[in-house]
Short mmCIF file of C-alpha atoms in Angstrom, two decimals:
data_model
loop_
_atom_site.label_atom_id
_atom_site.label_comp_id
_atom_site.label_asym_id
_atom_site.label_seq_id
_atom_site.Cartn_x
_atom_site.Cartn_y
_atom_site.Cartn_z
CA MET A 288 -45.65 -51.11 -112.23
CA SER A 289 -48.36 -53.02 -114.01
CA GLY A 290 -50.84 -50.81 -115.70
CA LEU A 291 -48.38 -47.86 -116.04
CA PRO A 292 -45.98 -47.29 -118.85
CA ARG A 293 -42.35 -47.45 -117.84
CA LYS A 294 -41.72 -43.78 -118.67
CA GLN A 295 -44.54 -42.52 -116.44
CA TRP A 296 -43.35 -44.61 -113.51
CA HIS A 297 -39.80 -43.24 -113.82
CA ALA A 298 -41.18 -39.70 -113.94
CA ARG A 299 -43.16 -40.12 -110.70
CA VAL A 300 -40.18 -41.59 -108.81
CA SER A 301 -37.94 -38.74 -109.97
CA THR A 302 -40.51 -36.18 -108.82
CA ALA A 303 -40.75 -37.76 -105.30
CA LEU A 304 -36.99 -37.86 -104.87
CA GLU A 305 -36.65 -34.26 -105.92
CA GLY A 306 -39.23 -33.23 -103.32
CA LEU A 307 -37.40 -35.01 -100.51
CA ARG A 308 -34.11 -33.44 -101.58
CA SER A 309 -35.67 -29.97 -101.60
CA ARG A 310 -37.19 -30.31 -98.12
CA ALA A 311 -33.90 -31.58 -96.64
CA THR A 312 -31.99 -28.71 -98.18
CA SER A 313 -34.40 -26.11 -96.77
CA ARG A 314 -34.17 -27.60 -93.24
CA VAL A 315 -30.37 -27.50 -93.32
CA ARG A 316 -30.43 -23.87 -94.42
CA SER A 317 -32.90 -23.01 -91.65
CA VAL A 318 -30.69 -24.61 -88.98
CA ARG A 319 -27.65 -22.79 -90.34
CA ARG A 320 -29.47 -19.45 -90.19
CA ARG A 321 -30.40 -19.99 -86.51
CA ALA A 322 -26.99 -21.28 -85.40
CA PRO A 323 -24.33 -18.72 -84.21
CA ALA A 324 -21.15 -18.35 -86.18
CA GLY A 325 -18.94 -20.02 -83.51
CA GLY A 326 -19.29 -22.74 -80.86
CA SER A 327 -18.20 -20.40 -78.00
CA GLY A 328 -21.24 -18.22 -78.55
CA VAL A 329 -23.52 -21.18 -77.99
CA THR A 330 -21.77 -21.99 -74.68
CA THR A 331 -21.86 -18.36 -73.46
CA GLY A 332 -25.56 -18.05 -74.22
CA ARG A 333 -26.38 -21.25 -72.39
CA MET A 334 -24.37 -20.17 -69.31
CA ARG A 335 -26.08 -16.79 -69.25
CA ARG A 336 -29.50 -18.39 -69.41
CA ALA A 337 -28.50 -20.85 -66.65
CA TYR A 338 -27.38 -18.00 -64.37
CA LEU A 339 -30.58 -16.07 -64.98
CA ARG A 340 -32.67 -19.14 -64.22
CA ALA A 341 -30.72 -19.73 -60.97
CA LEU A 342 -31.13 -16.08 -59.90
CA GLY A 343 -34.81 -16.21 -60.69
CA MET A 344 -35.24 -19.40 -58.69
CA GLY A 345 -33.39 -17.85 -55.72
CA ALA A 346 -35.53 -14.71 -55.81
CA VAL A 347 -38.76 -16.71 -56.03
CA THR A 348 -37.63 -18.94 -53.15
CA LEU A 349 -36.68 -16.06 -50.85
CA LEU A 350 -39.79 -14.02 -51.59
CA GLY A 351 -42.08 -17.02 -51.28
CA ALA A 352 -40.51 -18.15 -47.98
CA TRP A 353 -40.79 -14.61 -46.58
CA LEU A 354 -44.45 -14.36 -47.61
CA GLY A 355 -45.10 -17.80 -46.14
CA LEU A 356 -43.61 -16.79 -42.79
CA LEU A 357 -45.63 -13.58 -42.73
CA ALA A 358 -48.88 -15.22 -43.79
CA VAL A 359 -48.71 -18.48 -41.84
CA GLY A 360 -45.59 -18.62 -39.67
CA SER A 361 -46.44 -15.41 -37.82
CA LEU A 362 -49.59 -17.12 -36.53
CA GLY A 363 -47.23 -19.09 -34.30
CA THR A 364 -48.37 -21.49 -31.65
CA THR A 365 -49.90 -21.18 -28.21
CA SER A 366 -47.80 -22.94 -25.58
CA PRO A 367 -48.08 -23.14 -21.78
CA VAL A 368 -44.93 -22.03 -19.97
CA GLY A 369 -45.30 -22.78 -16.30
CA PRO A 370 -48.41 -21.01 -14.99
CA VAL A 371 -48.84 -18.68 -17.99
CA ASP A 372 -50.02 -19.19 -21.57
CA THR A 373 -47.69 -17.81 -24.23
CA HIS A 374 -47.90 -17.26 -27.96
CA MET A 375 -44.64 -17.94 -29.84
CA SER A 376 -43.93 -16.98 -33.44
CA LEU A 377 -41.02 -16.49 -35.82
CA LYS A 378 -40.73 -13.39 -37.98
CA PRO A 379 -38.16 -12.32 -40.60
CA SER A 380 -35.54 -10.03 -39.08
CA LEU A 381 -32.09 -8.76 -39.99
CA GLU A 382 -30.83 -8.77 -36.39
CA GLY A 383 -32.41 -11.85 -34.85
CA GLY A 384 -32.91 -11.85 -31.08
CA THR A 385 -35.95 -12.53 -28.92
CA THR A 386 -38.75 -10.19 -27.85
CA VAL A 387 -40.83 -11.08 -24.79
CA ASP A 388 -44.04 -9.04 -24.65
CA VAL A 389 -45.58 -8.85 -21.18
CA ALA A 390 -48.77 -6.96 -21.95
CA PRO A 391 -49.75 -4.48 -20.64
CA LEU A 392 -46.52 -3.94 -18.72
CA GLY A 393 -44.08 -3.66 -21.59
CA ALA A 394 -41.50 -5.81 -23.31
CA LEU A 395 -38.00 -7.27 -22.93
CA GLN A 396 -35.56 -7.48 -25.84
CA LEU A 397 -32.89 -10.18 -25.59
CA ARG A 398 -29.84 -10.52 -27.84
CA SER A 399 -30.35 -14.28 -27.76
CA HIS A 400 -29.11 -15.17 -31.25
CA GLN A 401 -28.16 -13.83 -34.64
CA GLY A 402 -29.75 -14.66 -37.95
CA PRO A 403 -32.61 -13.68 -40.23
CA MET A 404 -35.34 -14.76 -37.77
CA ARG A 405 -36.69 -13.14 -34.57
CA LEU A 406 -38.53 -15.13 -31.92
CA ASP A 407 -41.56 -13.29 -30.48
CA VAL A 408 -42.98 -14.54 -27.20
CA ASP A 409 -46.25 -12.93 -26.08
CA ILE A 410 -47.38 -13.71 -22.53
CA GLN A 411 -51.14 -13.80 -23.04
CA ARG A 412 -52.74 -14.69 -19.74
CA LEU A 413 -52.24 -16.26 -16.36
CA ASP A 414 -53.81 -19.68 -15.97
CA GLN A 415 -55.56 -19.37 -12.63
CA GLU A 416 -55.75 -23.13 -12.09
CA ARG A 417 -52.03 -23.70 -12.59
CA ALA A 418 -51.12 -20.60 -10.59
CA SER A 419 -53.37 -21.67 -7.70
CA ALA A 420 -51.77 -25.10 -7.74
CA LEU A 421 -48.36 -23.49 -7.20
CA VAL A 422 -49.68 -21.37 -4.36
CA ASP A 423 -51.42 -24.31 -2.68
CA HIS A 424 -48.45 -26.66 -3.17
CA PRO A 425 -45.23 -24.64 -2.75
CA GLU A 426 -43.16 -27.82 -3.04
CA ARG A 427 -43.89 -27.77 -6.77
CA LEU A 428 -41.74 -24.62 -7.13
CA GLU A 429 -38.67 -26.78 -6.67
CA GLY A 430 -39.08 -28.34 -10.11
CA LEU A 431 -40.57 -25.27 -11.79
CA ASP A 432 -37.32 -24.27 -13.51
CA ASP A 433 -36.98 -27.63 -15.30
CA GLU A 434 -40.67 -27.56 -16.23
CA ILE A 435 -40.36 -24.08 -17.72
CA VAL A 436 -37.28 -24.96 -19.74
CA SER A 437 -39.06 -28.06 -21.07
CA ASP A 438 -42.14 -25.98 -21.97
CA VAL A 439 -40.04 -23.39 -23.80
CA ARG A 440 -38.13 -26.08 -25.69
CA ALA A 441 -41.37 -27.79 -26.76
CA GLY A 442 -42.96 -24.50 -27.82
CA ALA A 443 -39.88 -23.44 -29.79
CA GLY A 444 -39.82 -26.83 -31.54
CA ASN A 445 -43.44 -26.44 -32.61
CA VAL A 446 -42.77 -22.93 -33.87
CA LEU A 447 -39.76 -24.10 -35.91
CA LEU A 448 -41.75 -26.93 -37.49
CA ARG A 449 -44.71 -24.71 -38.40
CA SER A 450 -42.49 -21.93 -39.68
CA GLY A 451 -40.41 -24.30 -41.81
CA LEU A 452 -43.53 -25.73 -43.41
CA ALA A 453 -44.88 -22.21 -43.91
CA ALA A 454 -41.68 -21.09 -45.67
CA ALA A 455 -41.71 -24.16 -47.94
CA ALA A 456 -45.42 -23.76 -48.73
CA GLY A 457 -44.97 -20.09 -49.57
CA ALA A 458 -42.05 -20.83 -51.91
CA CYS A 459 -43.99 -23.67 -53.61
CA ALA A 460 -47.06 -21.50 -54.12
CA LEU A 461 -45.10 -18.59 -55.60
CA GLY A 462 -43.05 -20.99 -57.75
CA LEU A 463 -46.23 -22.50 -59.16
CA VAL A 464 -47.59 -19.05 -59.99
CA VAL A 465 -44.36 -17.92 -61.66
CA TYR A 466 -43.24 -21.08 -63.48
CA ARG A 467 -46.58 -22.95 -63.86
CA ARG A 468 -44.63 -26.18 -63.57
CA PRO A 469 -45.02 -28.46 -60.53
CA ARG A 470 -41.40 -29.62 -60.74
CA ARG A 471 -40.07 -26.05 -60.55
CA ALA A 472 -42.47 -25.25 -57.70
CA LEU A 473 -41.29 -28.27 -55.70
CA ALA A 474 -37.67 -27.24 -56.32
CA ALA A 475 -38.40 -23.80 -54.86
CA GLY A 476 -40.03 -25.39 -51.81
CA GLY A 477 -37.06 -27.69 -51.23
CA LEU A 478 -34.63 -24.80 -51.53
CA ALA A 479 -36.73 -22.83 -49.03
CA LEU A 480 -36.52 -25.71 -46.56
CA LEU A 481 -32.75 -25.81 -47.00
CA LEU A 482 -32.43 -22.06 -46.38
CA PHE A 483 -34.68 -22.32 -43.33
CA ALA A 484 -32.52 -25.15 -41.96
CA VAL A 485 -29.37 -23.06 -42.48
CA SER A 486 -30.99 -20.08 -40.73
CA SER A 487 -32.06 -22.29 -37.82
CA GLY A 488 -28.54 -23.70 -37.60
CA THR A 489 -27.11 -20.17 -37.50
CA ALA A 490 -29.46 -19.26 -34.65
CA TYR A 491 -28.49 -22.42 -32.78
CA ALA A 492 -24.77 -21.82 -33.32
CA THR A 493 -25.00 -18.20 -32.08
CA TRP A 494 -27.43 -18.92 -29.20
CA ASN A 495 -26.45 -16.90 -26.15
CA PRO A 496 -28.25 -18.08 -22.99
CA GLU A 497 -26.59 -15.31 -20.98
CA SER A 498 -28.60 -12.72 -22.93
CA VAL A 499 -31.35 -13.15 -20.31
CA LEU A 500 -28.97 -11.45 -17.85
CA GLU A 501 -28.71 -8.30 -19.98
CA PRO A 502 -32.26 -7.56 -21.20
CA ARG A 503 -33.49 -4.23 -22.51
CA TYR A 504 -36.78 -3.17 -20.97
CA SER A 505 -39.44 -0.90 -22.41
CA GLY A 506 -42.82 0.29 -21.17
CA LEU A 507 -43.76 -0.05 -17.52
CA LEU A 508 -41.21 -2.84 -17.04
CA ALA A 509 -38.53 -0.16 -17.13
CA SER A 510 -39.71 0.69 -13.61
CA ALA A 511 -39.52 -2.88 -12.33
CA PRO A 512 -35.93 -4.18 -12.25
CA SER A 513 -37.04 -6.71 -9.64
CA VAL A 514 -38.62 -8.77 -12.45
CA VAL A 515 -35.13 -10.16 -13.18
CA GLY A 516 -33.96 -10.32 -9.58
CA ASN A 517 -31.43 -8.35 -7.56
CA ALA A 518 -27.87 -7.67 -8.66
CA ARG A 519 -26.11 -10.01 -6.24
CA SER A 520 -28.28 -13.03 -7.04
CA ILE A 521 -27.87 -12.45 -10.78
CA ALA A 522 -24.11 -12.23 -10.45
CA THR A 523 -23.38 -15.04 -8.04
CA GLU A 524 -26.25 -17.26 -7.01
CA PHE A 525 -27.90 -19.17 -9.82
CA ASP A 526 -27.56 -20.84 -13.17
CA VAL A 527 -27.50 -18.56 -16.21
CA TYR A 528 -30.53 -19.82 -18.08
CA GLN A 529 -32.86 -22.15 -16.24
CA ARG A 530 -33.23 -20.44 -12.88
CA GLU A 531 -33.28 -16.94 -14.40
CA LEU A 532 -36.11 -17.96 -16.70
CA ALA A 533 -37.97 -19.56 -13.81
CA ARG A 534 -37.64 -16.38 -11.75
CA LEU A 535 -38.86 -14.28 -14.66
CA VAL A 536 -42.00 -16.37 -15.08
CA THR A 537 -42.60 -16.55 -11.33
CA ASN A 538 -42.39 -12.77 -10.97
CA VAL A 539 -44.63 -12.22 -13.98
CA THR A 540 -47.12 -14.54 -12.28
CA LYS A 541 -47.01 -12.32 -9.22
CA LEU A 542 -47.53 -9.23 -11.39
CA TYR A 543 -50.64 -10.65 -12.99
CA ASP A 544 -51.89 -12.04 -9.72
CA THR A 545 -51.94 -8.49 -8.29
CA ALA A 546 -53.98 -7.09 -11.19
CA SER A 547 -50.91 -5.87 -13.11
CA THR A 548 -49.71 -3.73 -10.21
CA LEU A 549 -45.92 -3.47 -10.18
CA PRO A 550 -44.47 -4.92 -6.97
CA ALA A 551 -42.34 -2.85 -4.64
CA TYR A 552 -38.63 -3.16 -5.33
CA SER A 553 -37.14 -5.10 -2.42
CA PRO A 554 -33.48 -4.12 -1.93
CA ASP A 555 -30.89 -6.78 -1.27
CA PRO A 556 -29.30 -5.99 2.13
CA SER A 557 -25.88 -7.00 0.81
CA THR A 558 -25.93 -4.51 -2.08
CA THR A 559 -25.15 -0.79 -2.02
CA ARG A 560 -26.99 1.18 -4.69
CA VAL A 561 -25.35 4.25 -6.23
CA LEU A 562 -27.26 6.53 -8.62
CA HIS A 563 -24.85 8.19 -11.07
CA ILE A 564 -26.14 11.38 -12.72
CA SER A 565 -24.35 14.12 -14.65
CA ASP A 566 -24.84 17.20 -16.85
CA VAL A 567 -28.27 18.28 -15.59
CA HIS A 568 -27.81 21.71 -17.23
CA LEU A 569 -30.60 23.55 -15.44
CA ASN A 570 -33.35 21.13 -16.47
CA PRO A 571 -35.87 21.21 -13.57
CA ALA A 572 -37.49 17.96 -14.76
CA ALA A 573 -34.25 16.16 -13.90
CA TRP A 574 -34.89 16.51 -10.15
CA HIS A 575 -38.28 14.78 -10.49
CA ILE A 576 -36.63 11.94 -12.42
CA VAL A 577 -33.82 11.60 -9.87
CA GLY A 578 -36.30 11.58 -6.99
CA SER A 579 -38.33 8.87 -8.69
CA LEU A 580 -35.24 6.72 -9.29
CA VAL A 581 -34.16 7.14 -5.68
CA GLU A 582 -37.51 5.84 -4.50
CA GLN A 583 -37.90 3.02 -7.03
CA TYR A 584 -34.38 1.63 -6.59
CA ASP A 585 -33.96 2.46 -2.89
CA ILE A 586 -30.79 4.42 -3.68
CA ASP A 587 -28.16 4.75 -0.93
CA VAL A 588 -26.17 7.65 -2.41
CA ILE A 589 -26.45 9.98 -5.42
CA VAL A 590 -23.25 10.87 -7.27
CA ASP A 591 -23.35 13.94 -9.55
CA THR A 592 -20.31 14.45 -11.78
CA GLY A 593 -21.03 18.07 -12.55
CA ASP A 594 -22.37 20.58 -15.08
CA THR A 595 -25.45 21.09 -12.95
CA MET A 596 -25.60 24.70 -14.21
CA ASP A 597 -25.39 26.26 -17.65
CA HIS A 598 -23.48 29.48 -16.98
CA GLY A 599 -22.58 29.27 -13.30
CA THR A 600 -24.08 32.65 -12.41
CA PRO A 601 -25.35 33.42 -8.87
CA PRO A 602 -29.00 33.77 -10.01
CA GLU A 603 -28.87 30.13 -11.11
CA ASN A 604 -28.13 28.91 -7.58
CA GLY A 605 -31.81 28.77 -6.69
CA PHE A 606 -32.06 25.81 -9.06
CA LEU A 607 -30.16 23.70 -6.48
CA ALA A 608 -32.84 23.81 -3.77
CA PRO A 609 -34.59 20.50 -4.71
CA ILE A 610 -31.37 18.58 -3.93
CA ARG A 611 -32.32 18.72 -0.23
CA GLU A 612 -35.50 16.73 -0.94
CA LEU A 613 -34.12 13.94 -3.15
CA GLY A 614 -34.17 11.39 -0.32
CA ALA A 615 -30.53 10.22 -0.38
CA PRO A 616 -27.06 11.64 0.41
CA TYR A 617 -25.71 13.72 -2.47
CA VAL A 618 -22.05 13.81 -3.58
CA TRP A 619 -21.06 16.44 -6.15
CA VAL A 620 -18.00 17.54 -8.16
CA ARG A 621 -17.73 20.74 -10.16
CA GLY A 622 -18.09 20.68 -13.97
CA ASN A 623 -16.85 23.15 -16.55
CA HIS A 624 -20.26 24.92 -16.54
CA ASP A 625 -20.22 25.24 -12.74
CA SER A 626 -18.48 28.22 -11.14
CA LYS A 627 -16.90 28.54 -7.70
CA SER A 628 -20.11 30.37 -6.76
CA THR A 629 -22.04 27.25 -7.78
CA GLN A 630 -19.72 25.12 -5.65
CA ASP A 631 -20.20 27.33 -2.60
CA ALA A 632 -23.99 27.19 -3.05
CA VAL A 633 -23.99 23.39 -3.25
CA GLY A 634 -21.86 23.18 -0.11
CA LYS A 635 -24.47 25.17 1.84
CA LEU A 636 -27.39 22.82 1.07
CA GLY A 637 -27.06 20.78 4.26
CA ARG A 638 -25.15 18.01 5.98
CA HIS A 639 -26.31 15.33 3.53
CA VAL A 640 -24.76 17.16 0.57
CA HIS A 641 -21.01 16.72 0.04
CA VAL A 642 -18.76 18.71 -2.31
CA LEU A 643 -15.53 17.00 -3.37
CA ASP A 644 -12.59 19.00 -4.72
CA GLU A 645 -8.81 18.83 -4.74
CA GLY A 646 -8.78 15.19 -3.66
CA ALA A 647 -11.11 15.58 -0.68
CA THR A 648 -12.79 12.37 0.49
CA VAL A 649 -16.10 11.48 2.09
CA ASP A 650 -17.44 8.29 3.67
CA VAL A 651 -21.09 7.73 2.79
CA ALA A 652 -23.27 4.59 2.50
CA GLY A 653 -20.25 2.50 3.50
CA LEU A 654 -18.20 3.77 0.54
CA ARG A 655 -15.21 6.10 0.44
CA LEU A 656 -15.34 8.59 -2.43
CA ALA A 657 -12.83 11.21 -3.57
CA GLY A 658 -13.08 13.84 -6.29
CA TRP A 659 -11.53 16.81 -8.03
CA GLY A 660 -13.52 19.68 -9.57
CA ASP A 661 -13.02 20.60 -13.21
CA PRO A 662 -10.08 23.02 -13.51
CA GLN A 663 -11.72 24.79 -16.47
CA PHE A 664 -14.70 27.12 -16.33
CA THR A 665 -16.11 27.47 -19.85
CA PRO A 666 -19.77 28.52 -19.48
CA ASP A 667 -20.13 29.67 -23.11
CA ARG A 668 -18.32 29.99 -26.42
CA SER A 669 -16.74 33.30 -25.42
CA VAL A 670 -14.28 31.45 -23.17
CA ASP A 671 -11.54 29.44 -24.81
CA ALA A 672 -10.95 26.02 -23.27
CA ALA A 673 -7.44 25.38 -21.99
CA GLY A 674 -7.52 21.84 -23.35
CA ASP A 675 -6.74 18.41 -21.98
CA ASP A 676 -3.37 19.33 -20.48
CA VAL A 677 -4.87 21.03 -17.43
CA GLU A 678 -7.33 18.14 -17.00
CA ILE A 679 -4.50 15.62 -17.08
CA ALA A 680 -2.41 17.65 -14.63
CA ASP A 681 -5.22 17.84 -12.06
CA GLY A 682 -6.07 14.20 -12.66
CA ARG A 683 -2.51 13.26 -11.71
CA ARG A 684 -2.84 15.34 -8.54
CA LEU A 685 -6.02 13.42 -7.73
CA ALA A 686 -4.19 10.13 -8.30
CA THR A 687 -1.44 11.27 -5.91
CA ALA A 688 -4.03 12.04 -3.23
CA LEU A 689 -5.61 8.61 -3.77
CA ARG A 690 -2.25 6.88 -3.34
CA ALA A 691 -1.73 8.75 -0.09
CA GLN A 692 -5.13 7.56 1.14
CA ARG A 693 -4.28 3.98 0.25
CA ALA A 694 -0.89 4.19 1.95
CA ALA A 695 -2.62 5.47 5.09
CA GLY A 696 -4.87 2.40 5.10
CA ASN A 697 -7.97 4.22 3.82
CA PRO A 698 -8.29 3.19 0.16
CA VAL A 699 -10.84 5.05 -1.94
CA ASP A 700 -13.56 3.00 -3.64
CA ILE A 701 -14.75 5.52 -6.27
CA ALA A 702 -12.94 8.49 -7.84
CA LEU A 703 -15.02 11.35 -9.28
CA GLY A 704 -14.21 13.88 -11.97
CA HIS A 705 -16.29 15.76 -14.52
CA ASN A 706 -13.99 15.41 -17.53
CA PRO A 707 -13.09 11.81 -18.50
CA GLU A 708 -9.51 12.91 -19.22
CA LEU A 709 -9.13 13.90 -15.57
CA ALA A 710 -10.75 10.70 -14.31
CA LYS A 711 -8.53 8.51 -16.52
CA GLN A 712 -5.46 9.55 -14.53
CA THR A 713 -6.71 7.49 -11.57
CA ASP A 714 -6.18 4.26 -13.52
CA GLY A 715 -4.72 1.56 -11.28
CA VAL A 716 -5.33 3.51 -8.07
CA VAL A 717 -9.08 2.87 -7.60
CA PRO A 718 -11.35 0.11 -8.90
CA LEU A 719 -13.99 2.53 -10.25
CA ALA A 720 -13.94 6.08 -11.67
CA LEU A 721 -17.02 8.12 -12.66
CA ALA A 722 -17.23 11.08 -15.05
CA GLY A 723 -19.59 12.96 -17.37
CA HIS A 724 -19.06 15.93 -19.74
CA THR A 725 -19.44 14.17 -23.13
CA HIS A 726 -23.26 13.87 -23.00
CA GLN A 727 -22.79 10.32 -24.27
CA ARG A 728 -22.66 7.25 -22.06
CA SER A 729 -19.57 5.02 -22.32
CA ASN A 730 -17.91 2.31 -20.29
CA GLU A 731 -14.36 0.96 -20.51
CA VAL A 732 -11.74 -0.80 -18.45
CA LEU A 733 -8.52 1.23 -18.53
CA PRO A 734 -5.12 -0.43 -19.15
CA LYS A 735 -4.26 -0.75 -15.46
CA GLY A 736 -7.64 -2.21 -14.47
CA THR A 737 -9.78 0.75 -13.37
CA ARG A 738 -13.28 0.79 -14.84
CA LEU A 739 -14.23 4.25 -16.15
CA MET A 740 -17.97 4.88 -16.45
CA VAL A 741 -18.99 8.07 -18.27
CA GLU A 742 -22.62 9.09 -17.80
CA GLY A 743 -24.78 10.81 -20.40
CA THR A 744 -26.83 13.91 -19.70
CA THR A 745 -29.44 13.47 -16.96
CA GLY A 746 -30.94 16.80 -17.98
CA GLY A 747 -31.34 15.75 -21.61
CA GLY A 748 -28.82 18.44 -22.58
CA GLY A 749 -30.83 21.19 -20.86
CA LEU A 750 -31.72 24.04 -23.20
CA ARG A 751 -29.50 22.42 -25.82
CA ALA A 752 -32.20 19.77 -26.20
CA VAL A 753 -34.06 22.04 -28.62
CA GLU A 754 -31.04 22.78 -30.83
CA GLY A 755 -30.91 19.46 -32.73
CA ASP A 756 -33.40 17.59 -34.87
CA GLU A 757 -34.14 15.14 -32.04
CA PRO A 758 -34.01 15.72 -28.27
CA GLN A 759 -31.20 14.11 -26.32
CA LYS A 760 -32.10 11.21 -24.08
CA VAL A 761 -32.29 11.63 -20.32
CA GLN A 762 -29.73 9.17 -18.92
CA ALA A 763 -28.71 7.91 -15.50
CA SER A 764 -27.22 4.68 -14.13
CA VAL A 765 -27.83 2.60 -11.03
CA LEU A 766 -24.65 0.89 -9.81
CA TYR A 767 -24.82 -2.17 -7.55
CA LEU A 768 -21.78 -2.60 -5.29
CA ASP A 769 -21.08 -5.34 -2.77
CA SER A 770 -21.48 -3.89 0.72
CA GLU A 771 -18.45 -5.81 2.01
CA THR A 772 -15.92 -5.69 -0.85
CA HIS A 773 -17.27 -2.44 -2.38
CA ARG A 774 -16.74 -3.95 -5.83
CA LEU A 775 -19.11 -3.39 -8.75
CA GLN A 776 -21.52 -6.30 -9.28
CA ALA A 777 -23.85 -4.97 -11.97
CA TRP A 778 -25.41 -1.78 -13.25
CA ASP A 779 -28.68 -0.70 -14.85
CA GLU A 780 -28.55 1.91 -17.61
CA VAL A 781 -31.70 4.04 -17.52
CA ALA A 782 -32.68 5.99 -20.63
CA LEU A 783 -35.79 8.14 -20.96
CA GLY A 784 -37.09 9.88 -24.06
CA GLY A 785 -35.97 13.49 -24.27
CA LEU A 786 -38.09 16.62 -24.45
CA GLY A 787 -41.63 15.70 -25.51
CA LEU A 788 -41.02 11.93 -25.52
CA SER A 789 -42.16 9.31 -23.01
CA LYS A 790 -40.19 6.18 -23.96
CA ALA A 791 -38.34 4.48 -21.08
CA GLU A 792 -35.71 1.76 -21.25
CA VAL A 793 -33.55 -0.01 -18.67
CA SER A 794 -30.77 -2.42 -19.63
CA ARG A 795 -28.92 -4.68 -17.18
CA HIS A 796 -25.14 -5.15 -17.50
CA LEU A 797 -22.56 -7.25 -15.67
CA PRO A 798 -18.81 -6.64 -15.35
CA GLY A 799 -16.53 -9.26 -16.82
CA ASP A 800 -15.62 -10.84 -13.48
CA ALA A 801 -19.17 -11.13 -12.11
CA ARG A 802 -20.63 -14.15 -13.83
CA PRO A 803 -23.01 -16.68 -12.31
CA GLY A 804 -21.10 -19.22 -10.22
CA THR A 805 -18.35 -16.73 -9.27
CA THR A 806 -17.95 -14.08 -6.59
CA PRO A 807 -16.51 -10.59 -6.99
CA SER A 808 -12.85 -10.41 -6.10
CA GLU A 809 -12.07 -9.12 -2.63
CA SER A 810 -8.49 -8.04 -3.27
CA PRO A 811 -7.98 -4.27 -2.83
CA GLY A 812 -6.87 -3.63 -6.38
CA ALA A 813 -8.97 -6.19 -8.20
CA VAL A 814 -11.29 -4.88 -10.88
CA PRO A 815 -12.84 -6.34 -14.04
CA GLU A 816 -10.56 -6.65 -17.03
CA SER A 817 -13.06 -6.68 -19.89
CA SER A 818 -14.40 -3.61 -21.67
CA ASP A 819 -18.12 -3.25 -22.33
CA SER A 820 -17.94 -0.40 -24.80
CA SER A 821 -15.54 2.07 -26.25
CA PRO A 822 -15.26 5.65 -24.94
CA SER A 823 -17.00 8.46 -26.73
CA SER A 824 -15.08 11.16 -28.54
CA SER A 825 -17.85 13.72 -28.23
CA ASP A 826 -16.75 16.92 -26.51
CA PRO A 827 -19.58 19.41 -25.85
CA GLU A 828 -19.00 22.80 -24.32
#
């Protein structure tokens, strides 16, 4: 204060205090202007921002993990599996499952698991050194199944590790680009690892080793059912996973060792093969397909459940001539597009062609079959259908004839009818009933234990194939029956692309009572009690 008059000093202090008071007042007013009117508004705004941040983090994590799997995880890993080198990779998928690509022969699709990831296994090449070692030292085949399972487990572990790191890296990279903060990027990577672990756990929890017994083939493999073994050995002889996988690899080795030439299909002497066709509808290409299936599968008997014709007129009867050259006995029942003239013409084709009607039976390929022709003849829309009542009435007459056969000590193994409603009336009297008519394949076990198998259209719908937007598939089924018990062991569903298409698929199926480690029942009335699919409600002309 020295050197300044008292009044000047007081003036300067007052001015400084007034400045501080003014700045404090302005800050308070500024805060009040920014603050909402009530405390609840502040809470709601904070919650909304928190939700948006969480959603943004989730989106960044999912997108980054997906990009990481595509960019890095799809590179997979090369792993030896027995005598072949494979490339395994994980890819995002809504359905899961496993795809085994056997280039250039085709692919197998397995419903091995569910979840957002699909395992792709590409068989790249045959290792000549390892294959030669197996040929030179056959004793090594004894432990091949365990070796293959170990190889697959090791390869799958490597793929999981690489894919998990790829998902985390992708999420981290995208998080760094979006947020520009290392902490946020690391959080996205950690969340991606957690999601990947949950997805892997889902796949593990839903893993179905029996899926290898019901593969879906495509490409040239559709013509080589022997790649997965014969029906009897699949149903009764070996472990579900290890031995089946070993046989798959061993047979693929043989395929490559013969310069990708498909091996001849060696029939099992204890299995009777039945080719079920239906609804050819005047498609001449169907006879070439049937003849090829007879040769490839070494078919013992062909069963046709009707609608071979379109209108049942006498000029159409010339279409039946190729039946004589199909290479296997032929059993036929009349459909609603087949007339009595058609039936007479089929009956005149030779001693290897059998027409079944009104409960008549025939013994062929060690099986006893009985059938009843369709009571309705509706070749076009000008004829009104009588409905299901007449089908049910004739189906009951067929069931009565079957009971009489059983009482006489000659039980029937397979009942035939064109319309499924007719065939259903044989429930409990025979173990297996075959039908057609709907142009859609279905398979069910009826309440009293009879399995009803409805075939699609082997003629691809005939001329009707050009009516829709897409052609109907050409369908047929190969049934494998035990030669002693005459019970169904397995069946292959064959589906070919329709008019103008060349895609081919074969899928293997097992009845509920034919699982590895068991034998088909030998009791006269025993049949599977599990349904594989629901019946179709489609009802074409």
